[in-house]
CSV table of C-alpha atoms and ligand atoms in Angstrom, one decimal:
chain,number,residue,atom,x,y,z
Q,677,MET,CA,-56.6,-8.2,89.5
Q,678,PRO,CA,-53.4,-6.6,89.0
Q,679,ASN,CA,-50.4,-9.2,88.3
Q,680,ILE,CA,-47.8,-8.0,91.5
Q,681,ASP,CA,-45.4,-10.6,90.1
Q,682,SER,CA,-45.8,-9.2,86.4
Q,683,ASP,CA,-45.8,-5.6,88.1
Q,684,PHE,CA,-42.8,-6.2,89.4
Q,685,SER,CA,-40.6,-8.6,86.9
Q,686,ARG,CA,-42.0,-5.6,84.7
Q,687,ARG,CA,-40.3,-3.0,86.4
Q,688,LEU,CA,-37.2,-4.8,87.2
Q,689,SER,CA,-36.2,-5.4,83.5
Q,690,ALA,CA,-37.3,-1.2,82.6
Q,691,VAL,CA,-35.1,0.0,85.6
Q,692,GLU,CA,-32.0,-3.4,84.0
Q,693,SER,CA,-32.5,-2.0,81.1
Q,694,ARG,CA,-31.9,2.2,82.1
Q,695,ILE,CA,-29.1,0.9,84.3
Q,696,HIS,CA,-27.7,-1.7,81.0
Q,697,THR,CA,-28.4,1.8,79.1
Q,698,ALA,CA,-26.1,4.1,80.9
Q,699,ALA,CA,-23.0,1.8,81.5
Q,700,THR,CA,-22.3,1.5,77.7
Q,701,ARG,CA,-22.9,4.9,77.4
Q,702,SER,CA,-20.2,5.7,79.4
Q,703,GLY,CA,-17.7,3.3,78.9
Q,704,ARG,CA,-18.6,0.5,82.0
Q,705,THR,CA,-20.0,-2.3,82.4
Q,706,ARG,CA,-23.5,-3.8,83.6
Q,707,SER,CA,-21.8,-5.7,86.5
Q,708,ALA,CA,-19.9,-2.0,87.5
Q,709,VAL,CA,-22.7,-1.1,89.3
Q,710,THR,CA,-25.0,-2.3,91.7
Q,711,LEU,CA,-28.8,-2.0,92.1
Q,712,VAL,CA,-29.7,-2.1,95.9
Q,713,ALA,CA,-33.6,-2.1,95.9
Q,714,VAL,CA,-35.2,0.5,98.5
Q,715,SER,CA,-38.0,-1.5,100.2
Q,716,LYS,CA,-38.2,0.8,102.9
Q,717,LYS,CA,-42.5,1.0,103.8
Q,718,PHE,CA,-42.8,-2.1,101.7
Q,719,SER,CA,-43.6,-5.3,103.7
Q,720,GLY,CA,-41.5,-8.7,104.1
Q,721,ALA,CA,-43.5,-10.0,101.4
Q,722,ARG,CA,-42.8,-7.5,98.7
Q,723,ILE,CA,-38.8,-7.9,99.6
Q,724,ARG,CA,-39.3,-11.7,99.1
Q,725,GLU,CA,-41.2,-11.7,95.8
Q,726,ALA,CA,-38.5,-9.0,94.4
Q,727,TYR,CA,-35.7,-11.7,95.9
Q,728,GLN,CA,-37.4,-14.1,93.7
Q,729,ALA,CA,-37.2,-12.5,90.9
Q,730,GLY,CA,-33.8,-12.2,91.2
Q,731,LEU,CA,-32.7,-9.0,93.4
Q,732,ARG,CA,-30.2,-9.7,96.4
Q,733,VAL,CA,-29.7,-6.1,97.7
Q,734,PHE,CA,-31.5,-4.7,99.9
Q,735,GLY,CA,-31.2,-1.1,100.9
Q,736,GLU,CA,-34.1,0.2,103.8
Q,737,ASN,CA,-34.1,3.6,105.6
Q,738,TYR,CA,-35.2,2.6,109.4
Q,739,VAL,CA,-33.4,0.2,111.7
Q,740,GLN,CA,-37.1,-0.3,114.0
Q,741,GLU,CA,-39.3,-1.0,110.8
Q,742,PHE,CA,-36.1,-3.3,109.3
Q,743,SER,CA,-36.0,-4.7,112.6
Q,744,GLU,CA,-39.8,-6.2,112.0
Q,745,LYS,CA,-39.6,-7.1,109.0
Q,746,ARG,CA,-36.3,-9.0,109.1
Q,747,PRO,CA,-37.3,-13.1,110.8
Q,748,GLU,CA,-39.1,-13.6,107.5
Q,749,LEU,CA,-36.4,-13.2,105.3
Q,750,ALA,CA,-33.8,-15.6,107.4
Q,751,ASP,CA,-34.5,-18.0,104.4
Q,752,LEU,CA,-33.4,-15.7,101.5
Q,753,GLU,CA,-30.3,-17.2,101.0
Q,754,GLY,CA,-27.5,-14.8,100.0
Q,755,ALA,CA,-29.7,-11.5,100.6
Q,756,GLN,CA,-27.7,-9.1,101.5
Q,757,PHE,CA,-29.2,-5.4,103.2
Q,758,HIS,CA,-27.9,-2.4,104.0
Q,759,LEU,CA,-28.7,0.6,105.8
Q,760,ILE,CA,-29.7,3.6,103.8
Q,761,GLY,CA,-31.0,5.8,106.3
Q,762,HIS,CA,-30.0,8.1,109.2
Q,763,LEU,CA,-28.5,6.4,112.0
Q,764,GLN,CA,-28.6,7.2,115.7
Q,765,SER,CA,-25.5,6.4,117.9
Q,766,ASN,CA,-27.7,4.5,120.4
Q,767,LYS,CA,-29.1,2.0,117.7
Q,768,THR,CA,-25.2,0.8,116.4
Q,769,ARG,CA,-26.1,-2.4,117.9
Q,770,LEU,CA,-29.4,-3.5,116.4
Q,771,ALA,CA,-27.7,-2.5,113.7
Q,772,CYS,CA,-24.8,-4.8,113.6
Q,773,ASP,CA,-27.0,-7.2,113.5
Q,774,LEU,CA,-29.7,-6.3,111.1
Q,775,PHE,CA,-27.4,-5.0,108.4
Q,776,GLN,CA,-24.0,-6.2,105.7
Q,777,VAL,CA,-23.4,-2.0,104.7
Q,778,ILE,CA,-24.3,0.2,106.9
Q,779,GLN,CA,-24.0,3.4,103.8
Q,780,THR,CA,-24.7,6.3,106.5
Q,781,ALA,CA,-21.7,6.7,108.4
Q,782,ASP,CA,-21.5,10.2,109.2
Q,783,SER,CA,-19.4,11.3,112.1
Q,784,VAL,CA,-16.3,10.4,114.1
Q,785,LYS,CA,-19.2,9.2,117.3
Q,786,LEU,CA,-21.3,7.1,115.3
Q,787,LEU,CA,-17.8,5.6,113.4
Q,788,LYS,CA,-15.9,5.0,117.0
Q,789,ARG,CA,-19.6,2.9,118.0
Q,790,LEU,CA,-20.5,1.3,115.3
Q,791,ASP,CA,-16.6,-0.1,115.2
Q,792,ALA,CA,-17.5,-1.1,119.1
Q,793,SER,CA,-20.6,-2.6,117.9
Q,794,ALA,CA,-19.3,-4.7,115.3
Q,795,ALA,CA,-16.1,-6.2,117.5
Q,796,GLU,CA,-18.7,-7.3,120.9
Q,797,ARG,CA,-20.3,-9.6,117.6
Q,798,GLY,CA,-17.1,-10.8,116.5
Q,799,GLN,CA,-17.1,-9.4,113.0
Q,800,LYS,CA,-16.1,-6.8,110.6
Q,801,THR,CA,-19.1,-4.2,108.7
Q,802,GLU,CA,-18.3,-2.7,105.3
Q,803,VAL,CA,-19.5,0.9,106.2
Q,804,LEU,CA,-19.7,3.5,103.7
Q,805,LEU,CA,-19.3,7.3,104.3
Q,806,GLU,CA,-22.0,10.1,103.9
Q,807,ILE,CA,-21.5,13.6,102.5
Q,808,LYS,CA,-23.8,15.9,102.7
Q,809,LEU,CA,-22.6,18.2,99.6
Q,810,SER,CA,-25.6,20.7,100.0
Q,811,ASP,CA,-26.5,23.4,102.2
Q,812,GLU,CA,-30.1,21.7,103.7
Q,813,ASP,CA,-30.4,21.6,107.5
Q,814,SER,CA,-33.1,19.0,106.8
Q,815,LYS,CA,-30.8,16.6,105.2
Q,816,SER,CA,-27.9,14.2,107.4
Q,817,GLY,CA,-24.4,13.6,106.6
Q,818,ALA,CA,-21.2,15.1,106.8
Q,819,SER,CA,-19.7,18.5,105.3
Q,820,GLU,CA,-16.6,17.6,102.9
Q,821,GLU,CA,-14.7,19.1,105.2
Q,822,GLU,CA,-15.0,16.9,107.6
Q,823,LEU,CA,-14.2,13.7,105.5
Q,824,PRO,CA,-10.2,13.6,106.0
Q,825,GLN,CA,-10.7,12.9,110.2
Q,826,LEU,CA,-13.7,10.7,109.6
Q,827,LEU,CA,-11.1,9.0,107.5
Q,828,ALA,CA,-8.5,9.2,109.7
Q,829,ALA,CA,-11.0,7.7,112.7
Q,830,ALA,CA,-11.7,4.9,110.1
Q,831,LYS,CA,-8.0,3.8,110.4
Q,832,GLN,CA,-8.4,3.0,114.5
Q,833,CYS,CA,-12.0,1.4,113.7
Q,834,ARG,CA,-11.0,-2.2,113.7
Q,835,SER,CA,-13.6,-4.1,113.1
Q,836,LEU,CA,-15.1,-1.8,110.4
Q,837,ASN,CA,-14.5,-1.8,106.7
Q,838,VAL,CA,-14.5,1.3,105.2
Q,839,THR,CA,-14.8,1.3,101.4
Q,840,GLY,CA,-16.6,4.4,99.9
Q,841,LEU,CA,-18.8,7.3,100.0
Q,842,MET,CA,-22.2,7.8,99.3
Q,843,THR,CA,-24.7,11.4,99.3
Q,844,VAL,CA,-27.9,12.8,98.6
Q,845,PRO,CA,-28.3,15.6,96.0
Q,846,PRO,CA,-31.6,18.1,96.8
Q,847,TRP,CA,-34.4,17.1,95.3
Q,848,SER,CA,-35.1,17.9,91.6
Q,849,GLU,CA,-37.9,16.6,89.1
Q,850,ASP,CA,-34.1,17.9,86.8
Q,851,ALA,CA,-31.6,14.6,86.8
Q,852,GLU,CA,-29.1,17.3,85.4
Q,853,THR,CA,-29.3,19.2,89.0
Q,854,SER,CA,-28.7,15.7,90.4
Q,855,ARG,CA,-24.7,16.1,88.8
Q,856,PRO,CA,-22.4,18.3,89.7
Q,857,TYR,CA,-23.3,16.5,93.8
Q,858,PHE,CA,-22.8,13.4,92.2
Q,859,ARG,CA,-19.2,14.6,90.1
Q,860,ARG,CA,-18.0,15.9,93.8
Q,861,LEU,CA,-18.5,12.9,95.1
Q,862,ALA,CA,-16.4,10.5,92.7
Q,863,GLU,CA,-13.4,13.8,93.2
Q,864,LEU,CA,-13.4,13.6,96.9
Q,865,ALA,CA,-13.1,9.4,95.8
Q,866,ARG,CA,-9.9,10.3,94.2
Q,867,GLN,CA,-8.5,13.2,96.0
Q,868,PHE,CA,-8.6,10.5,99.4
Q,869,GLU,CA,-7.2,7.8,97.4
Q,870,GLY,CA,-3.5,7.8,98.4
Q,871,GLU,CA,-5.0,7.4,102.6
Q,872,HIS,CA,-7.8,5.7,101.9
Q,873,PRO,CA,-9.2,3.4,98.8
Q,874,LEU,CA,-12.6,4.4,98.8
Q,875,PRO,CA,-13.6,1.9,95.6
Q,876,LYS,CA,-17.7,2.3,96.2
Q,877,LEU,CA,-19.7,5.6,95.2
Q,878,SER,CA,-23.6,5.0,96.3
Q,879,MET,CA,-25.3,7.7,94.2
Q,880,GLY,CA,-28.4,7.7,92.2
Q,881,MET,CA,-32.5,6.8,92.9
Q,882,SER,CA,-35.2,6.2,90.4
Q,883,GLY,CA,-35.3,9.6,89.2
Q,884,ASP,CA,-31.5,10.7,88.6
Q,885,LEU,CA,-29.5,7.0,88.1
Q,886,GLU,CA,-28.3,7.7,84.3
Q,887,VAL,CA,-26.4,10.9,85.8
Q,888,ALA,CA,-25.2,8.9,88.6
Q,889,ILE,CA,-23.7,5.1,86.9
Q,890,GLU,CA,-22.5,8.8,84.0
Q,891,GLU,CA,-20.0,9.8,87.1
Q,892,GLY,CA,-19.1,6.8,88.6
Q,893,ALA,CA,-21.9,5.5,90.8
Q,894,THR,CA,-21.2,1.4,92.0
Q,895,MET,CA,-24.3,1.4,93.2
Q,896,VAL,CA,-27.8,2.7,92.5
Q,897,ARG,CA,-30.4,3.3,95.8
Q,898,VAL,CA,-33.7,2.7,93.2
Q,899,GLY,CA,-37.0,2.4,95.4
Q,900,THR,CA,-40.2,3.7,93.5
Q,901,ALA,CA,-39.2,2.8,90.1
Q,902,LEU,CA,-39.5,-0.6,91.4
Q,903,PHE,CA,-41.7,-1.0,94.0
Q,904,GLY,CA,-44.2,1.8,93.0
Q,905,ALA,CA,-45.0,4.8,94.5
Q,906,ARG,CA,-44.4,3.7,98.5
Q,907,PRO,CA,-47.6,3.7,101.1
Q,908,LYS,CA,-48.5,6.1,102.9
Q,909,PRO,CA,-47.9,6.8,106.6
Q,910,GLN,CA,-51.2,5.9,108.4
Q,911,ALA,CA,-53.2,9.3,108.7
Q,912,VAL,CA,-52.3,10.6,112.1
Q,913,GLU,CA,-55.3,12.7,114.4
Q,914,ALA,CA,-54.6,16.1,114.5
Q,915,PRO,CA,-53.4,16.9,117.5
Q,916,LEU,CA,-55.7,18.5,120.1
Q,917,ALA,CA,-54.9,22.4,120.0
Q,918,SER,CA,-52.6,23.1,122.7
B,2338,LIG,C1,-35.8,6.1,99.4
B,2338,LIG,C2,-34.5,6.2,99.3
B,2338,LIG,C3,-33.8,6.4,98.3
B,2338,LIG,C4,-34.9,5.4,96.4
B,2338,LIG,O1,-35.7,6.8,95.9
B,2338,LIG,P1,-36.5,6.7,95.2
B,2338,LIG,O2,-36.1,7.9,94.2
B,2338,LIG,O3,-38.4,6.0,95.6
B,2338,LIG,O4,-35.8,5.1,94.2
B,2338,LIG,C5,-32.7,5.9,98.2
B,2338,LIG,N1,-31.9,6.5,98.9
B,2338,LIG,C6,-32.4,7.1,99.5
B,2338,LIG,C7,-31.1,7.3,100.9
B,2338,LIG,C8,-33.8,7.4,100.7
B,2338,LIG,O5,-33.8,7.6,101.2
């Protein structure tokens, strides 16, 4: 029987060494990069195991899915949960209850709703702006042209702390394909730093984290390389032809 614990430790060491090598190669330190363990589709038990192996920052994609896992994780002291999937504006209250960081704010409307939800709770919520740098229809994220208006809106949001940018490049087997997207995100953060400091850059996943770190990522979001392949969704019966 495979020992799940040591499997996880082995994968974690491999990811750690990739991060370390990429950081060193680009003249950065390991501590400049936060590893966000992407636990979507995995159980609370798997999150606990990752916590026990030393991980503290977790990324989840779905508000509903995480609200079901959250109660059993209440005792994980110091664990931080980030929302890295698209947020619907009718779920901002629940999102503010569940997540310390929302990485996917991508409209003025959403910023305002998040601000109101955080204010109601008397808390300050950290937010990253998700920027879509490709022209894929299937992805969420604001365009780079919208960034100035998002930053202007962010200034009015007293219960939000907008600390950086996040992006998801088009999927590719070749990590180098992601480089221009990562470079552009870093450029945008620099371009607007006079108006609004944006020190955090969330970019890079299992397949391209080295390239992201070389281009200045301060957070890499890693799922598969840590937890293995995600469980497939339950087979659904084919709908009747109409
Ligand atoms: C699923 C997901 C990841 C992790 O992807 P892996 O390739 O499994 O590392 C990172 N970021 C976002 C936004 C995701 O949805």
